Short mmCIF file of C-alpha atoms and ligand atoms in Angstrom, two decimals:
data_model
loop_
_atom_site.label_atom_id
_atom_site.label_comp_id
_atom_site.label_asym_id
_atom_site.label_seq_id
_atom_site.Cartn_x
_atom_site.Cartn_y
_atom_site.Cartn_z
CA UNK B 97 5.35 -35.22 1.16
CA UNK B 98 7.52 -33.58 -1.49
CA UNK B 99 6.62 -32.01 -4.82
CA UNK B 100 7.74 -35.13 -6.68
CA UNK B 101 5.03 -37.16 -4.92
CA UNK B 102 2.19 -35.17 -6.47
CA UNK B 103 0.15 -37.21 -8.92
CA UNK B 104 -0.10 -35.28 -12.15
CA UNK B 105 -3.00 -37.33 -13.56
CA UNK B 106 -5.07 -36.94 -10.41
CA UNK B 107 -4.38 -33.22 -10.33
CA UNK B 108 -5.29 -32.84 -14.01
CA UNK B 109 -8.58 -34.59 -13.33
CA UNK B 110 -9.21 -32.36 -10.32
CA UNK B 111 -8.44 -29.30 -12.42
CA UNK B 112 -10.91 -30.40 -15.13
CA UNK B 113 -13.58 -30.66 -12.43
CA UNK B 114 -12.69 -27.18 -11.30
CA UNK B 115 -13.05 -25.83 -14.84
CA UNK B 116 -16.40 -27.57 -15.21
CA UNK B 117 -17.76 -25.41 -12.41
CA UNK B 118 -17.63 -22.38 -14.77
CA UNK B 119 -16.59 -20.05 -11.99
CA UNK B 120 -16.37 -16.29 -12.32
CA UNK B 121 -14.47 -15.09 -9.27
CA UNK B 122 -12.24 -12.06 -8.83
CA UNK B 123 -9.43 -11.76 -6.30
CA UNK B 124 -7.38 -9.24 -8.21
CA UNK B 125 -7.57 -6.01 -6.24
CA UNK B 126 -7.62 -5.15 -2.57
CA UNK B 127 -10.96 -3.38 -2.64
CA UNK B 128 -13.25 -3.14 0.38
CA UNK B 129 -16.42 -5.24 0.12
CA UNK B 130 -19.84 -3.61 -0.05
CA UNK B 131 -20.42 -4.72 3.54
CA UNK B 132 -17.36 -2.66 4.54
CA UNK B 133 -18.41 0.32 2.43
CA UNK B 134 -21.77 0.27 4.20
CA UNK B 135 -20.05 0.99 7.53
CA UNK B 136 -19.57 4.56 6.34
CA UNK B 137 -22.89 5.27 4.67
CA UNK B 138 -23.68 7.92 7.29
CA UNK B 139 -21.10 10.04 5.44
CA UNK B 140 -23.52 10.38 2.55
CA UNK B 141 -25.77 12.64 4.57
CA UNK B 142 -22.99 14.68 6.20
CA UNK B 143 -22.10 17.48 6.81
CA UNK B 144 -25.78 18.41 6.67
CA UNK B 145 -26.58 22.00 7.56
CA UNK B 146 -23.36 22.50 9.49
CA UNK B 147 -20.81 23.41 6.85
CA UNK B 148 -18.42 25.50 8.94
CA UNK B 149 -15.03 24.13 10.01
CA UNK B 150 -13.84 24.85 13.54
CA UNK B 151 -11.81 27.85 12.31
CA UNK B 152 -15.04 29.23 10.79
CA UNK B 153 -14.06 28.33 7.24
CA UNK B 154 -17.12 27.93 5.05
CA UNK B 155 -16.33 24.50 3.62
CA UNK B 156 -18.54 25.08 0.60
CA UNK B 157 -16.27 27.74 -0.75
CA UNK B 158 -12.93 27.76 -2.54
CA UNK B 159 -9.64 27.88 -0.69
CA UNK B 160 -7.95 26.22 2.23
CA UNK B 161 -5.13 24.52 0.36
CA UNK B 162 -3.93 22.57 3.40
CA UNK B 163 -7.35 21.29 4.43
CA UNK B 164 -9.51 22.06 7.46
CA UNK B 165 -8.20 21.84 11.05
CA UNK B 166 -11.01 19.49 12.14
CA UNK B 167 -9.70 16.54 10.13
CA UNK B 168 -5.99 17.50 10.21
CA UNK B 169 -6.04 17.52 13.99
CA UNK B 170 -7.79 14.16 14.20
CA UNK B 171 -5.44 12.56 11.69
CA UNK B 172 -2.35 13.98 13.33
CA UNK B 173 -3.50 12.46 16.63
CA UNK B 174 -4.30 9.12 15.02
CA UNK B 175 -0.83 8.92 13.51
CA UNK B 176 1.06 10.53 16.39
CA UNK B 177 2.29 13.52 14.37
CA UNK B 178 2.17 17.30 14.95
CA UNK B 179 -0.88 18.88 13.34
CA UNK B 180 1.11 21.65 11.65
CA UNK B 181 2.94 19.00 9.64
CA UNK B 182 -0.19 17.17 8.48
CA UNK B 183 -2.27 18.50 5.61
CA UNK B 184 -5.49 17.08 4.19
CA UNK B 185 -6.26 16.77 0.49
CA UNK B 186 -8.70 15.16 -1.89
CA UNK B 187 -9.59 11.51 -2.20
CA UNK B 188 -6.35 9.84 -3.27
CA UNK B 189 -2.94 9.73 -1.62
CA UNK B 190 -1.61 8.08 -4.76
CA UNK B 191 -2.46 11.31 -6.62
CA UNK B 192 -0.29 13.27 -4.17
CA UNK B 193 2.60 10.83 -4.58
CA UNK B 194 2.32 11.11 -8.34
CA UNK B 195 2.18 14.91 -8.14
CA UNK B 196 5.19 15.20 -5.86
CA UNK B 197 7.31 12.95 -8.02
CA UNK B 198 6.17 14.89 -11.10
CA UNK B 199 7.13 18.19 -9.49
CA UNK B 200 10.51 16.83 -8.38
CA UNK B 201 11.00 15.64 -11.95
CA UNK B 202 9.98 18.90 -13.59
CA UNK B 203 11.16 21.48 -11.03
CA UNK B 204 13.35 19.63 -8.53
CA UNK B 205 12.61 19.29 -4.83
CA UNK B 206 13.41 22.01 -2.30
CA UNK B 207 16.81 20.31 -1.81
CA UNK B 208 17.61 19.58 -5.46
CA UNK B 209 20.38 21.26 -7.40
CA UNK B 210 18.44 20.66 -10.59
CA UNK B 211 15.18 19.02 -11.70
CA UNK B 212 15.39 15.24 -11.66
CA UNK B 213 14.61 15.28 -15.39
CA UNK B 214 18.03 16.90 -15.93
CA UNK B 215 19.84 14.06 -14.18
CA UNK B 216 21.43 11.50 -16.44
CA UNK B 217 19.62 8.78 -14.53
CA UNK B 218 17.32 8.74 -11.55
CA UNK B 219 17.49 5.56 -9.52
CA UNK B 220 14.84 4.47 -7.06
CA UNK B 221 14.94 1.83 -4.33
CA UNK B 222 12.06 -0.62 -4.45
CA UNK B 223 11.67 -3.09 -1.58
CA UNK B 224 10.12 -6.28 -2.96
CA UNK B 225 7.55 -7.64 -2.97
CA UNK B 226 5.84 -4.25 -2.97
CA UNK B 227 2.85 -2.26 -4.23
CA UNK B 228 2.41 -2.48 -7.99
CA UNK B 229 1.11 1.06 -8.41
CA UNK B 230 4.23 2.48 -6.77
CA UNK B 231 6.38 0.72 -9.30
CA UNK B 232 4.15 1.87 -12.14
CA UNK B 233 4.72 5.49 -11.13
CA UNK B 234 8.51 5.22 -11.07
CA UNK B 235 8.39 3.24 -14.32
CA UNK B 236 6.29 6.01 -15.89
CA UNK B 237 9.04 8.55 -15.20
CA UNK B 238 11.72 6.24 -16.54
CA UNK B 239 13.50 5.84 -13.22
CA UNK B 240 15.81 2.89 -12.85
CA UNK B 241 14.22 0.72 -10.18
CA UNK B 242 16.59 -1.19 -7.93
CA UNK B 243 15.06 -3.90 -5.80
CA UNK B 244 16.02 -4.75 -2.24
CA UNK B 245 14.56 -7.66 -0.28
CA UNK B 246 11.84 -6.93 2.23
CA UNK B 247 12.56 -8.88 5.42
CA UNK B 248 10.43 -9.40 8.51
CA UNK B 249 11.45 -6.05 10.00
CA UNK B 250 11.49 -4.02 6.79
CA UNK B 251 13.82 -3.55 3.85
CA UNK B 252 17.32 -5.06 3.95
CA UNK B 253 19.17 -2.14 5.52
CA UNK B 254 22.66 -3.18 4.45
CA UNK B 255 21.51 -3.20 0.84
CA UNK B 256 19.76 0.17 1.24
CA UNK B 257 22.76 1.82 2.94
CA UNK B 258 25.01 0.64 0.14
CA UNK B 259 22.67 1.92 -2.58
CA UNK B 260 22.23 5.40 -1.12
CA UNK B 261 25.96 6.02 -1.49
CA UNK B 262 25.13 6.64 -5.15
CA UNK B 263 23.99 10.28 -5.67
CA UNK B 264 21.74 9.17 -8.53
CA UNK B 265 19.62 7.23 -6.03
CA UNK B 266 16.94 9.84 -5.33
CA UNK B 267 14.33 7.95 -3.45
CA UNK B 268 12.67 4.88 -2.12
CA UNK B 269 9.19 3.42 -1.76
CA UNK B 270 8.11 2.16 1.66
CA UNK B 271 4.85 0.80 3.05
CA UNK B 272 5.85 0.77 6.72
CA UNK B 273 2.78 -0.74 8.34
CA UNK B 274 0.98 -3.92 7.19
CA UNK B 275 2.72 -3.64 3.83
CA UNK B 276 1.18 -4.45 0.50
CA UNK B 277 1.45 -7.41 -0.15
CA UNK B 278 3.41 -9.10 2.67
CA UNK B 279 1.65 -7.50 5.66
CA UNK B 280 4.93 -6.84 7.46
CA UNK B 281 5.43 -3.79 9.69
CA UNK B 282 8.81 -2.08 9.93
CA UNK B 283 10.49 -2.30 13.32
CA UNK B 284 11.39 0.86 15.21
CA UNK B 285 15.07 0.15 14.55
CA UNK B 286 14.38 0.04 10.80
CA UNK B 287 12.39 3.28 10.93
CA UNK B 288 15.22 4.99 12.79
CA UNK B 289 17.89 3.60 10.48
CA UNK B 290 16.06 4.88 7.40
CA UNK B 291 15.66 8.29 9.04
CA UNK B 292 19.29 8.47 10.12
CA UNK B 293 21.26 6.96 7.24
CA UNK B 294 23.52 9.18 5.21
CA UNK B 295 22.63 9.55 1.56
CA UNK B 296 24.82 10.90 -1.21
CA UNK B 297 21.87 12.72 -2.80
CA UNK B 298 20.89 15.82 -0.76
CA UNK B 299 17.39 15.53 -2.26
CA UNK B 300 16.86 11.87 -1.39
CA UNK B 301 13.21 11.22 -0.46
CA UNK B 302 11.43 8.28 1.12
CA UNK B 303 7.80 7.98 0.09
CA UNK B 304 6.46 6.65 3.39
CA UNK B 305 3.13 5.34 2.19
CA UNK B 306 1.25 4.56 5.36
CA UNK B 307 -1.88 3.39 3.56
CA UNK B 308 -2.56 0.73 6.22
CA UNK B 309 -1.57 2.71 9.33
CA UNK B 310 -4.68 1.72 11.26
CA UNK B 311 -5.77 -1.38 9.37
CA UNK B 312 -5.52 -4.07 12.01
CA UNK B 313 -7.18 -7.48 11.71
CA UNK B 314 -7.10 -7.91 15.50
CA UNK B 315 -8.05 -5.72 18.44
CA UNK B 316 -4.54 -4.29 18.64
CA UNK B 317 -3.47 -1.25 16.68
CA UNK B 318 0.07 -0.96 15.31
CA UNK B 319 2.56 1.61 16.57
CA UNK B 320 3.09 4.38 14.05
CA UNK B 321 6.59 5.72 14.61
CA UNK B 322 7.12 9.43 14.18
CA UNK B 323 9.70 9.20 11.43
CA UNK B 324 9.50 12.95 10.83
CA UNK B 325 10.93 13.46 14.29
CA UNK B 326 13.53 10.70 13.92
CA UNK B 327 14.70 12.31 10.68
CA UNK B 328 14.73 15.84 12.08
CA UNK B 329 16.79 14.68 15.07
CA UNK B 330 19.27 13.06 12.70
CA UNK B 331 19.62 16.26 10.65
CA UNK B 332 17.57 14.95 7.72
CA UNK B 333 14.34 16.87 8.27
CA UNK B 334 13.13 16.69 4.68
CA UNK B 335 13.63 12.96 4.13
CA UNK B 336 10.06 11.68 4.42
CA UNK B 337 6.98 12.30 2.36
CA UNK B 338 4.55 10.57 4.71
CA UNK B 339 1.24 9.65 3.10
CA UNK B 340 -2.02 8.17 4.29
CA UNK B 341 -5.70 8.24 3.48
CA UNK B 342 -9.16 7.13 4.53
CA UNK B 343 -9.52 5.09 1.32
CA UNK B 344 -9.83 1.76 3.10
CA UNK B 345 -11.51 3.27 6.14
CA UNK B 346 -14.56 4.98 4.66
CA UNK B 347 -15.39 4.98 0.94
CA UNK B 348 -12.38 3.96 -1.13
CA UNK B 349 -13.06 6.31 -4.02
CA UNK B 350 -14.41 9.22 -1.99
CA UNK B 351 -12.18 9.61 1.04
CA UNK B 352 -9.62 12.12 2.29
CA UNK B 353 -5.87 11.88 1.72
CA UNK B 354 -3.10 13.21 3.95
CA UNK B 355 0.46 14.35 3.50
CA UNK B 356 2.70 14.72 6.53
CA UNK B 357 6.15 16.18 6.07
CA UNK B 358 8.58 18.86 7.24
CA UNK B 359 7.69 22.55 7.16
CA UNK B 360 10.10 23.16 4.27
CA UNK B 361 8.69 20.26 2.28
CA UNK B 362 5.18 21.58 2.90
CA UNK B 363 6.20 25.01 1.58
CA UNK B 364 7.56 23.34 -1.52
CA UNK B 365 4.39 21.26 -1.86
CA UNK B 366 2.18 24.32 -1.51
CA UNK B 367 4.25 26.30 -4.03
CA UNK B 368 3.16 23.79 -6.66
CA UNK B 369 -0.21 22.68 -5.31
CA UNK B 370 -1.40 26.29 -5.20
CA UNK B 371 -0.81 26.53 -8.94
CA UNK B 372 -2.49 23.21 -9.63
CA UNK B 373 -5.69 24.18 -7.83
CA UNK B 374 -7.49 26.44 -5.38
CA UNK B 375 -8.09 23.94 -2.63
CA UNK B 376 -9.39 20.47 -1.76
CA UNK B 377 -12.91 19.20 -1.17
CA UNK B 378 -13.43 20.57 2.32
CA UNK B 379 -17.07 19.44 2.48
CA UNK B 380 -15.85 15.87 2.34
CA UNK B 381 -13.17 16.61 4.93
CA UNK B 382 -15.79 18.07 7.27
CA UNK B 383 -18.12 15.12 6.64
CA UNK B 384 -15.28 12.79 7.64
CA UNK B 385 -14.46 14.80 10.77
CA UNK B 386 -18.12 14.71 11.82
CA UNK B 387 -18.48 11.04 10.96
CA UNK B 388 -15.49 9.96 13.07
CA UNK B 389 -15.94 12.52 15.85
CA UNK B 390 -12.50 11.78 17.28
CA UNK B 391 -9.66 9.25 17.12
CA UNK B 392 -11.69 6.68 19.02
CA UNK B 393 -14.33 7.01 16.33
CA UNK B 394 -11.75 6.16 13.67
CA UNK B 395 -10.65 3.15 15.69
CA UNK B 396 -14.25 2.03 16.12
CA UNK B 397 -14.68 1.99 12.33
CA UNK B 398 -11.42 0.06 11.99
CA UNK B 399 -12.69 -2.54 14.41
CA UNK B 400 -15.77 -3.03 12.23
CA UNK B 401 -13.47 -3.62 9.26
CA UNK B 402 -11.45 -6.09 11.27
CA UNK B 403 -14.68 -7.89 12.16
CA UNK B 404 -15.51 -8.23 8.47
CA UNK B 405 -12.01 -9.01 7.15
CA UNK B 406 -10.51 -11.23 9.84
CA UNK B 407 -12.83 -14.21 9.19
CA UNK B 408 -12.03 -13.99 5.46
CA UNK B 409 -8.29 -13.96 6.11
CA UNK B 410 -8.67 -16.84 8.57
CA UNK B 411 -10.58 -18.90 6.00
CA UNK B 412 -7.98 -18.28 3.30
CA UNK B 413 -5.19 -19.33 5.66
CA UNK B 414 -7.10 -22.45 6.73
CA UNK B 415 -7.63 -23.52 3.14
CA UNK B 416 -4.01 -22.86 2.22
CA UNK B 417 -2.86 -24.92 5.20
CA UNK B 418 -5.33 -27.70 4.55
CA UNK B 419 -4.60 -28.01 0.83
CA UNK B 420 -0.95 -26.99 0.58
CA UNK B 421 0.51 -27.37 4.07
CA UNK B 422 3.44 -29.79 4.43
CA UNK B 423 3.64 -30.36 0.67
CA UNK B 424 6.65 -28.19 -0.07
CA UNK B 425 4.75 -26.34 -2.78
CA UNK B 426 4.12 -22.95 -1.19
CA UNK B 427 4.76 -20.60 1.71
CA UNK B 428 2.54 -17.68 2.63
CA UNK B 429 2.33 -14.67 4.92
CA UNK B 430 0.12 -14.70 7.99
CA UNK B 431 -0.72 -11.00 8.35
CA UNK B 432 -2.25 -9.32 11.38
CA UNK B 433 -3.34 -6.34 9.33
CA UNK B 434 -3.60 -4.86 5.86
CA UNK B 435 -5.36 -6.23 2.82
CA UNK B 436 -3.27 -9.02 1.37
CA UNK B 437 -1.79 -12.46 1.75
CA UNK B 438 1.44 -12.96 -0.15
CA UNK B 439 2.04 -16.50 -1.43
CA UNK B 440 5.30 -17.88 -2.79
CA UNK B 441 4.67 -20.96 -4.93
CA UNK B 442 7.29 -23.28 -6.44
CA UNK B 443 9.94 -21.22 -8.25
CA UNK B 444 9.12 -20.70 -11.89
CA UNK B 445 5.40 -21.55 -11.55
CA UNK B 446 3.62 -18.34 -10.46
CA UNK B 447 2.65 -17.30 -13.98
CA UNK B 448 1.41 -20.82 -14.73
CA UNK B 449 -0.70 -20.80 -11.55
CA UNK B 450 -2.28 -17.49 -12.53
CA UNK B 451 -2.90 -18.79 -16.06
CA UNK B 452 -4.50 -22.02 -14.81
CA UNK B 453 -6.66 -20.07 -12.37
CA UNK B 454 -7.76 -17.69 -15.10
CA UNK B 455 -8.79 -20.56 -17.37
CA UNK B 456 -10.82 -21.90 -14.46
CA UNK B 457 -12.58 -18.56 -14.00
CA UNK B 458 -10.58 -17.33 -10.99
CA UNK B 459 -8.99 -13.95 -11.67
CA UNK B 460 -5.84 -13.37 -9.61
CA UNK B 461 -3.47 -10.39 -9.58
CA UNK B 462 -0.97 -11.00 -12.40
CA UNK B 463 2.16 -12.94 -11.51
CA UNK B 464 5.05 -10.57 -10.92
CA UNK B 465 2.75 -7.65 -10.07
CA UNK B 466 4.52 -7.01 -6.80
CA UNK B 467 7.84 -6.39 -8.59
CA UNK B 468 9.08 -3.49 -10.73
CA UNK B 469 8.31 -4.01 -14.42
CA UNK B 470 6.25 -7.03 -13.29
CA UNK B 471 9.43 -9.08 -13.29
CA UNK B 472 9.60 -11.47 -10.41
CA UNK B 473 13.07 -12.99 -10.87
CA UNK B 474 11.95 -16.26 -9.31
CA UNK B 475 8.45 -16.22 -10.84
CA UNK B 476 7.02 -17.43 -7.56
CA UNK B 477 5.07 -14.61 -5.87
CA UNK B 478 1.28 -14.25 -6.00
CA UNK B 479 -0.72 -11.63 -4.13
CA UNK B 480 -4.10 -12.74 -2.80
CA UNK B 481 -6.72 -10.09 -2.03
CA UNK B 482 -9.42 -11.66 0.18
CA UNK B 483 -11.45 -8.53 0.99
CA UNK B 484 -13.95 -8.15 -1.86
CA UNK B 485 -15.75 -11.49 -2.35
CA UNK B 486 -18.20 -12.91 0.19
CA UNK B 487 -16.66 -15.70 2.26
CA UNK B 488 -18.48 -18.51 0.40
CA UNK B 489 -17.01 -17.33 -2.92
CA UNK B 490 -13.63 -16.89 -1.34
CA UNK B 491 -13.65 -20.50 -0.17
CA UNK B 492 -14.38 -21.77 -3.66
CA UNK B 493 -11.74 -19.48 -5.15
CA UNK B 494 -9.07 -20.53 -2.66
CA UNK B 495 -9.76 -24.20 -3.08
CA UNK B 496 -9.45 -23.73 -6.85
CA UNK B 497 -6.29 -21.69 -6.37
CA UNK B 498 -4.77 -24.52 -4.32
CA UNK B 499 -5.54 -26.99 -7.10
CA UNK B 500 -3.76 -24.71 -9.58
CA UNK B 501 -0.71 -24.37 -7.29
CA UNK B 502 -0.48 -28.15 -6.95
CA UNK B 503 -0.99 -28.81 -10.65
CA UNK B 504 1.64 -26.26 -11.66
CA UNK B 505 4.09 -27.75 -9.16
CA UNK B 506 3.42 -31.28 -10.44
CA UNK B 507 3.81 -30.18 -14.06
CA UNK B 508 7.15 -28.62 -13.23
CA UNK B 509 8.36 -31.62 -11.23
CA UNK B 510 7.56 -33.95 -14.09
CA UNK B 511 8.64 -31.76 -16.98
N1 LIG Z 988 -0.80 2.83 -1.14
C1 LIG Z 988 -0.91 1.51 -0.95
C2 LIG Z 988 0.23 0.75 -0.39
C3 LIG Z 988 -2.08 0.86 -1.32
O1 LIG Z 988 -2.19 -0.47 -1.17
C4 LIG Z 988 -3.15 1.63 -1.85
C5 LIG Z 988 -4.47 1.01 -2.24
N2 LIG Z 988 -4.42 -0.20 -2.85
C6 LIG Z 988 -2.97 2.99 -2.02
C7 LIG Z 988 -1.78 3.57 -1.66
C8 LIG Z 988 -4.02 3.84 -2.63
O2 LIG Z 988 -4.31 4.90 -1.78
P1 LIG Z 988 -5.31 6.06 -2.18
O3 LIG Z 988 -6.65 5.46 -2.35
O4 LIG Z 988 -5.23 7.00 -1.03
O5 LIG Z 988 -4.81 6.68 -3.45
#
């Protein structure tokens, strides 16, 4: 069946029925559900009476800019990185990314000849579709965002290699594992190529946002490549600012964030972070270390998340297939990890789908959100976030979404 075969009158009638249900459903953000948050409630009574870190630091006090060894060691092991290159911070890795870009802008990085603010233009590579909040940060600083397509194995390397010949290209966003929103994981060859490529800018940085490093939907965990080592071997030791956090492992707003990077980059980070504050929330770091116990403890929590999320993802995919499969109106990702399903509807109709859904009481992430400046050149991409609603609500929302996709496609075909 092709788009032209859709019956506009039937779909309009179906849509009116959908509206009559007076729904109020929200699929906008990739937040953990309360069931998932409950997995970590034991944190709320930790660290109890034991408030000393393994190096005898009293976690209640000031200090310890790089975080306590208990959690740094565990995280380094979980990600396959050396502990001395991994530091632990407060709740949000996005805060660290924002800070580091701010400091590069105001002061320059440890490899910059001048602050980025003094450059005539700062250009930034943005694989698309990508994470909206990344693009909002680079937009905030007025960087020129240049998109490159995200393929099955990562960003289009030919495009990236060409772009980095320009010394004004200072950096790049990457979500290397179970990316937001497509769910793809970079291949080892891609990781190595990004570590090894020559860049005209000596202070070129890749923000390696590994927010979903451990977030499998199956019983298999992804390989996290040690890009710090790849880059050091290639003579580019300072290339990566590697980020991660426990946000979607424990309590999203009250977790621990991590920065992993070269020794020189850490010195630079600390030179600014030590002015910004006296040290992170070490009580929360200790609580996390006690809660997990070891890397297997982290993985055990991740398996609970998979148990909660996988049925939701499976249901969404079933409904998409049942309602939209074989109709030439949409394609979608089939992720094995992460938090999102990325749907491409008929070109030119994504904003109409989101509008129709909104009028029917189904809030979706805005069309274009996964592109810099919210401009999806083909107006076709929609990010679905299945985690938050209970599965019964999700089913209703997805069925309604499918009706909106079909109606928008039929409207376009018959316009
Ligand atoms: N990076 C990505 C790719 C994300 O999807 C998210 C959460 N939506 C974050 C970072 C936010 O991380 P944090 O809570 O550590 O700031």
